[in-house]
PDB file of C-alpha atoms in Angstrom:
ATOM      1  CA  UNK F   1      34.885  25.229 -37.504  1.00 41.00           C
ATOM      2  CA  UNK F   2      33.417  23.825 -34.449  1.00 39.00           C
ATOM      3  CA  UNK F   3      34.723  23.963 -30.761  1.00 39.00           C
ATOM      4  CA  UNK F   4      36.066  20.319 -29.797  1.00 38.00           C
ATOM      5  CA  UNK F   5      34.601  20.285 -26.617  1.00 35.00           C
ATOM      6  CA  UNK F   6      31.317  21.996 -27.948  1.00 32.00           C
ATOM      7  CA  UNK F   7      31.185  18.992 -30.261  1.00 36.00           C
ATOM      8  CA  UNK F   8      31.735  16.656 -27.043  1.00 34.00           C
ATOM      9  CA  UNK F   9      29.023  17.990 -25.141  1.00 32.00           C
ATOM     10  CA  UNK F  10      26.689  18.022 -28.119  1.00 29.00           C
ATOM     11  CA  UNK F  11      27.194  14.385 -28.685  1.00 33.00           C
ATOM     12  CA  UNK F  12      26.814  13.597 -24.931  1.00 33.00           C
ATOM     13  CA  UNK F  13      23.483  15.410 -24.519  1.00 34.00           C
ATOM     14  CA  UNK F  14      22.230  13.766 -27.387  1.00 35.00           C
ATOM     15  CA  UNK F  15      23.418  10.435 -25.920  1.00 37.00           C
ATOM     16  CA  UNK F  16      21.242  11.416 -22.854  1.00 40.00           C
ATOM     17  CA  UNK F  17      17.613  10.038 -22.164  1.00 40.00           C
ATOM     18  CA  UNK F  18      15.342  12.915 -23.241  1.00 34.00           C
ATOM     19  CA  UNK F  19      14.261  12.146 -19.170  1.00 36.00           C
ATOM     20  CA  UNK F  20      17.274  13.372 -17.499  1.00 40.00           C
ATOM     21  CA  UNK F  21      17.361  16.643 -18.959  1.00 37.00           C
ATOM     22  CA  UNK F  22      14.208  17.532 -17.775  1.00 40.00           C
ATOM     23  CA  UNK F  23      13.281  17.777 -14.158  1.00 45.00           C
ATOM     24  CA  UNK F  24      12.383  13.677 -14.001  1.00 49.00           C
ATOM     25  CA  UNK F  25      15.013  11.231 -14.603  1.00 50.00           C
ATOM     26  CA  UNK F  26      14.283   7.504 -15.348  1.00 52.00           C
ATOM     27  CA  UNK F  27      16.645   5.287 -13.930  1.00 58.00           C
ATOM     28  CA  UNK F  28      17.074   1.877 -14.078  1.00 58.00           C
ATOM     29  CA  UNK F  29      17.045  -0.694 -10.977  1.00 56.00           C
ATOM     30  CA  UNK F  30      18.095  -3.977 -11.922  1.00 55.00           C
ATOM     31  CA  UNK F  31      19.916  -3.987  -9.062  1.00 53.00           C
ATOM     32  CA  UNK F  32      17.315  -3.154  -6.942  1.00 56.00           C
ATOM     33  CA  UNK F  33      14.795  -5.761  -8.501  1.00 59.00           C
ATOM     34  CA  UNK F  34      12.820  -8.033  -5.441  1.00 63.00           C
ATOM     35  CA  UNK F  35      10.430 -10.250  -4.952  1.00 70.00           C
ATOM     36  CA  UNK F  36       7.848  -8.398  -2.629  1.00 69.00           C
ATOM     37  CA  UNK F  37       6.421 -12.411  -1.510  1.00 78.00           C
ATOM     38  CA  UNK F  38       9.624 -13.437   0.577  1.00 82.00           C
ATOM     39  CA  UNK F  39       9.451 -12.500   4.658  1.00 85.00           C
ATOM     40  CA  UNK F  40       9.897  -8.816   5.727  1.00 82.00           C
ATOM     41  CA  UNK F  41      12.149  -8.946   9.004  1.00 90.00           C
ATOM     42  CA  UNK F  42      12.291  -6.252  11.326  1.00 90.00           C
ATOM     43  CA  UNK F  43      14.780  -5.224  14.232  1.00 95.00           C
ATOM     44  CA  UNK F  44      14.925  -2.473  16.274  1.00 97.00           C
ATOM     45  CA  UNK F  45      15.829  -1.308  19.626  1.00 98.00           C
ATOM     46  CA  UNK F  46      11.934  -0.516  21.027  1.00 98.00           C
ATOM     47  CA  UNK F  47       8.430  -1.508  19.873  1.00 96.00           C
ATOM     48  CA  UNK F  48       5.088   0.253  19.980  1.00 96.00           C
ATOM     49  CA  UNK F  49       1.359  -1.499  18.923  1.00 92.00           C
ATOM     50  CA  UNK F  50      -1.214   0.379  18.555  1.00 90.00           C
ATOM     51  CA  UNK F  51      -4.420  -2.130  17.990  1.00 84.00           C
ATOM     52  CA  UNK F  52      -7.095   0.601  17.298  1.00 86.00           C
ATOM     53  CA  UNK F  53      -4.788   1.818  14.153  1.00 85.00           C
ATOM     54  CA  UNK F  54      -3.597  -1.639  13.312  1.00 82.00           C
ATOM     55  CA  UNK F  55       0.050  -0.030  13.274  1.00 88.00           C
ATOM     56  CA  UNK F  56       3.538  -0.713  14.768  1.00 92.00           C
ATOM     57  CA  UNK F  57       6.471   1.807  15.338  1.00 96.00           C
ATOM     58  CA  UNK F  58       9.783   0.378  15.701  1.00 97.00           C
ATOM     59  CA  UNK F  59      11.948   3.026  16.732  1.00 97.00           C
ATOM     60  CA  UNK F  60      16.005   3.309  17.345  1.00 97.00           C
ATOM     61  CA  UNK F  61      18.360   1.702  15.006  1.00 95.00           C
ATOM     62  CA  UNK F  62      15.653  -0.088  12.878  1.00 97.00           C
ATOM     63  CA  UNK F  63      16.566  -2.693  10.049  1.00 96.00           C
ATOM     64  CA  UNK F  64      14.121  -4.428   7.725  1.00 90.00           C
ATOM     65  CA  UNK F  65      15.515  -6.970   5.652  1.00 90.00           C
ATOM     66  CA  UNK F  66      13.235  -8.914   2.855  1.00 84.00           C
ATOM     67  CA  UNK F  67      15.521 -11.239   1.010  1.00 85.00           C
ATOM     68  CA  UNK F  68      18.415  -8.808  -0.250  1.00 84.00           C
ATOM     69  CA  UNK F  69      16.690  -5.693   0.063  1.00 86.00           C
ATOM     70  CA  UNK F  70      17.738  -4.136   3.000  1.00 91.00           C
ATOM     71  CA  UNK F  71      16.344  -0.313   4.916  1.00 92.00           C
ATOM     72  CA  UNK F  72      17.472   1.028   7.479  1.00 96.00           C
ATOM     73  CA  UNK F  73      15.590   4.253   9.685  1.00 97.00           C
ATOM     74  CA  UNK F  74      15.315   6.018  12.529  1.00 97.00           C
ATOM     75  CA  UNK F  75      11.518   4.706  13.034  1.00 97.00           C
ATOM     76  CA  UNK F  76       9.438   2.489  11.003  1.00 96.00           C
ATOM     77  CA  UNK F  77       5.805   2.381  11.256  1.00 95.00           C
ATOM     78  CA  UNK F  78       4.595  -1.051   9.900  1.00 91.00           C
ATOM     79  CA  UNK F  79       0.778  -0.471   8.647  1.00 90.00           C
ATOM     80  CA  UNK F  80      -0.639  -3.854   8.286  1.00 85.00           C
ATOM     81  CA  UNK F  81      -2.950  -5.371   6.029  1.00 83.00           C
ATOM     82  CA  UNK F  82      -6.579  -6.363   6.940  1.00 79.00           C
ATOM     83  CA  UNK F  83      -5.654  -9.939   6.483  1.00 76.00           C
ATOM     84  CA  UNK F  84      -4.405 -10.782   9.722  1.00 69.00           C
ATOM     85  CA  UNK F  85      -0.332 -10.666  10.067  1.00 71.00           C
ATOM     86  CA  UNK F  86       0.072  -9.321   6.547  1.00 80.00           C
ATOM     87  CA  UNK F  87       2.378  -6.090   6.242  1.00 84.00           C
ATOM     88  CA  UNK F  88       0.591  -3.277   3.412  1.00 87.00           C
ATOM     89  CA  UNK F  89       3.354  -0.537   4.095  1.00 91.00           C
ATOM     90  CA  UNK F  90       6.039   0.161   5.515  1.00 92.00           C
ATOM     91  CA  UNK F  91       6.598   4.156   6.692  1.00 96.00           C
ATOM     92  CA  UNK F  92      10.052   5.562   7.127  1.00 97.00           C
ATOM     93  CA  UNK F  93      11.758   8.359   8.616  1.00 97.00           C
ATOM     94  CA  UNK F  94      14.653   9.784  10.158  1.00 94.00           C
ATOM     95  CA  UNK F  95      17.960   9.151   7.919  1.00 94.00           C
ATOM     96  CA  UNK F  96      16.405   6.443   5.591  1.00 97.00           C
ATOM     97  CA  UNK F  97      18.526   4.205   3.749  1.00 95.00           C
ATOM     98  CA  UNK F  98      17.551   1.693   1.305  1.00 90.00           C
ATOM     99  CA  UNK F  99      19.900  -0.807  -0.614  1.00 88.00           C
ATOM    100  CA  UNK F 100      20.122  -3.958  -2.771  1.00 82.00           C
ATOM    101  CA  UNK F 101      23.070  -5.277  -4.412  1.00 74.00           C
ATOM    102  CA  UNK F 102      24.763  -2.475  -6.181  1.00 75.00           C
ATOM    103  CA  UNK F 103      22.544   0.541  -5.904  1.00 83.00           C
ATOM    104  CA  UNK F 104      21.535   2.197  -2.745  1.00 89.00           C
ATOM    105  CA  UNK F 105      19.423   5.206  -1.688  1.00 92.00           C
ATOM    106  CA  UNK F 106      19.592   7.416   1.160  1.00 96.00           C
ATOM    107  CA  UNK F 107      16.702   9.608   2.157  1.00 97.00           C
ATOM    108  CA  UNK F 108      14.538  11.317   4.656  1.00 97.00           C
ATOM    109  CA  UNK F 109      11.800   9.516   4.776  1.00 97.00           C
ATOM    110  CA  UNK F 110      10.340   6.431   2.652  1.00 97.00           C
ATOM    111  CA  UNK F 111       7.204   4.660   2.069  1.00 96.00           C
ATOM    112  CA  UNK F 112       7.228   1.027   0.952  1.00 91.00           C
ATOM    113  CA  UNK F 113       3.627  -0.672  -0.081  1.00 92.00           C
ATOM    114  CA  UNK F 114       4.989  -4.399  -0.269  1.00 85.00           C
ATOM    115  CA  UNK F 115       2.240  -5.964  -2.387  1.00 85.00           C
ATOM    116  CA  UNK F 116       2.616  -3.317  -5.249  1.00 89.00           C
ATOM    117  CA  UNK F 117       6.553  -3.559  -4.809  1.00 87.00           C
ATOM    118  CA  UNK F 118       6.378   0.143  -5.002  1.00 92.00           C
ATOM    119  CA  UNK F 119       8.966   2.700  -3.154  1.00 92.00           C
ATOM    120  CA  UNK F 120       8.559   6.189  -3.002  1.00 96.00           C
ATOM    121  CA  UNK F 121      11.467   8.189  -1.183  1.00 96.00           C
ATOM    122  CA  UNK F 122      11.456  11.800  -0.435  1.00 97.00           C
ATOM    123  CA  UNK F 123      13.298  14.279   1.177  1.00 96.00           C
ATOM    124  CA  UNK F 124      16.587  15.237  -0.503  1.00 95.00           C
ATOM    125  CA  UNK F 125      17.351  11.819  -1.706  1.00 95.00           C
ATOM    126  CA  UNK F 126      20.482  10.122  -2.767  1.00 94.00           C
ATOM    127  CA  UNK F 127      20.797   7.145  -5.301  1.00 90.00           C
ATOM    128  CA  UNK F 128      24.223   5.678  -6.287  1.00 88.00           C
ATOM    129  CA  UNK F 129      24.908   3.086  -8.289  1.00 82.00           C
ATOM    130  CA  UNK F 130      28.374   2.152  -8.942  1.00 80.00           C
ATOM    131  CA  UNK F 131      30.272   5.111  -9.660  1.00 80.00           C
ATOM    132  CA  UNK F 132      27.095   7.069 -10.473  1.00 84.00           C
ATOM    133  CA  UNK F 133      25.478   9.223  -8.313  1.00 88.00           C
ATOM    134  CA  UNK F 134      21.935  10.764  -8.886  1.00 91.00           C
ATOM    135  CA  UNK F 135      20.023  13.693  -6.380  1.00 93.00           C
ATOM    136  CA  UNK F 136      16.364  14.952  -6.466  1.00 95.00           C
ATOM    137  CA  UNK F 137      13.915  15.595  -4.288  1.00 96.00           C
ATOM    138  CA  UNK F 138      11.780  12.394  -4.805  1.00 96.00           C
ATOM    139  CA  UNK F 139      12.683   9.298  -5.977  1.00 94.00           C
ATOM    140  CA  UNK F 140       9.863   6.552  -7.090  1.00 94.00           C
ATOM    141  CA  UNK F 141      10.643   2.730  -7.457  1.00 88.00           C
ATOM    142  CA  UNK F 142       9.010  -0.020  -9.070  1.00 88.00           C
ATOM    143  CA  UNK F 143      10.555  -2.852  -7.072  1.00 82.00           C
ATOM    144  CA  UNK F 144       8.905  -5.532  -9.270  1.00 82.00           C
ATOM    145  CA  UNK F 145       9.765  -3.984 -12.941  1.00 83.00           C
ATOM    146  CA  UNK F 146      13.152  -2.884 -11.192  1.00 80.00           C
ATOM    147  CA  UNK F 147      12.579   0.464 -12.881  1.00 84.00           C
ATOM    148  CA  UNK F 148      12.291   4.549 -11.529  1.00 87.00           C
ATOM    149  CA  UNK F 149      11.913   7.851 -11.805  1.00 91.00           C
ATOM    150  CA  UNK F 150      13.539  10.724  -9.914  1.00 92.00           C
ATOM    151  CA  UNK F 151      11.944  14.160  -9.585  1.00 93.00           C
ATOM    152  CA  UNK F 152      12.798  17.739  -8.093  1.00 90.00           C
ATOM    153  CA  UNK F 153      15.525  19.615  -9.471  1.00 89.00           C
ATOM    154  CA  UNK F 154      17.265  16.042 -10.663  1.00 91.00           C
ATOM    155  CA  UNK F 155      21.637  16.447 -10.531  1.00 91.00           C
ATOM    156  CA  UNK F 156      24.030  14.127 -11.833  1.00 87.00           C
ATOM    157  CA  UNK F 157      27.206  13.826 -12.951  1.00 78.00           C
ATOM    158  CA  UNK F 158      28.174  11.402 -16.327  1.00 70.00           C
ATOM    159  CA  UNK F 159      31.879  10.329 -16.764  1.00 66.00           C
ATOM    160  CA  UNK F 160      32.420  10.153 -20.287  1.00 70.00           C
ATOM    161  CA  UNK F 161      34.165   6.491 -21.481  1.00 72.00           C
ATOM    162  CA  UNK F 162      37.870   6.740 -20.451  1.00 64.00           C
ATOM    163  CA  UNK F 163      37.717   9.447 -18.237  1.00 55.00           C
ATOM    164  CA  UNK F 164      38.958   9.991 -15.180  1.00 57.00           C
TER     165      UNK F 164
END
């Protein structure tokens, strides 16, 4: 006869994506889902240009905002595009956070290439959404499919259906 709870835990890690019992987890951003063509506004408490490098540093209590999407830094270096007023990426660090409707992701630094929609977080990183909470050491977004993949030693914790 078989253990109850070996019989629970059997049935849950078969329930599991084969991907989050390895050291990458897919996860799923619906939430997180944008449209990289609206307006990318940017506040902060100091600005930098640097015309040779075609960059910008906004440092001290930055915020970018494009639609619902919303990060928020230390310092943001804006790397624009050759066309003239067109942002490529966007390069955080220093206590980055990074949210959209439900989810939200906290890590040390972040780079965001607008026109691919694609965000790449690293540095002990922190997604929740909801009640779940997922840690790695690099987390990788496709903001136009709204889907990811963390990596590095991936750690979560599933509530099974009625728990507490």
């Amino acid at each position: 006869m078989t253990h109850p709870m070996f019989r629970f835990l059997l049935v849950l890690l078969l329930s599991l994506p084969l991907g989050a019992l390895a050291q990458g987890a897919s996860v799923s951003f619906k939430g997180l889902k944008q449209d990289t063509t609206l307006p990318v506004e940017v506040t902060a408490d100091s600005l930098a240009v640097d015309q040779a490098t075609g960059t910008a540093t906004f440092s001290g209590n930055v915020r970018v905002a494009q639609g619902a999407l919303v990060m928020t830094a230390g310092e943001i270096r804006v790397e624009y595009a050759a066309e003239a007023g067109k942002i490529a990426k966007l390069h955080a660090k220093g206590g980055v956070t990074f949210a959209n409707a439900g989810d939200a992701a906290e890590a040390a630094e972040a780079i965001y290439t607008i026109d691919s929609g694609s965000l790449v977080m690293s540095g002990n990183v922190l997604l929740t959404q909801g009640q779940t909470a997922i840690s790695g050491q690099k987390l990788a977004i496709d903001l136009k499919a709204g889907s990811g993949v963390m990596e590095g030693r991936v750690q979560t914790v599933f509530q099974p259906k009625g728990g507490n």
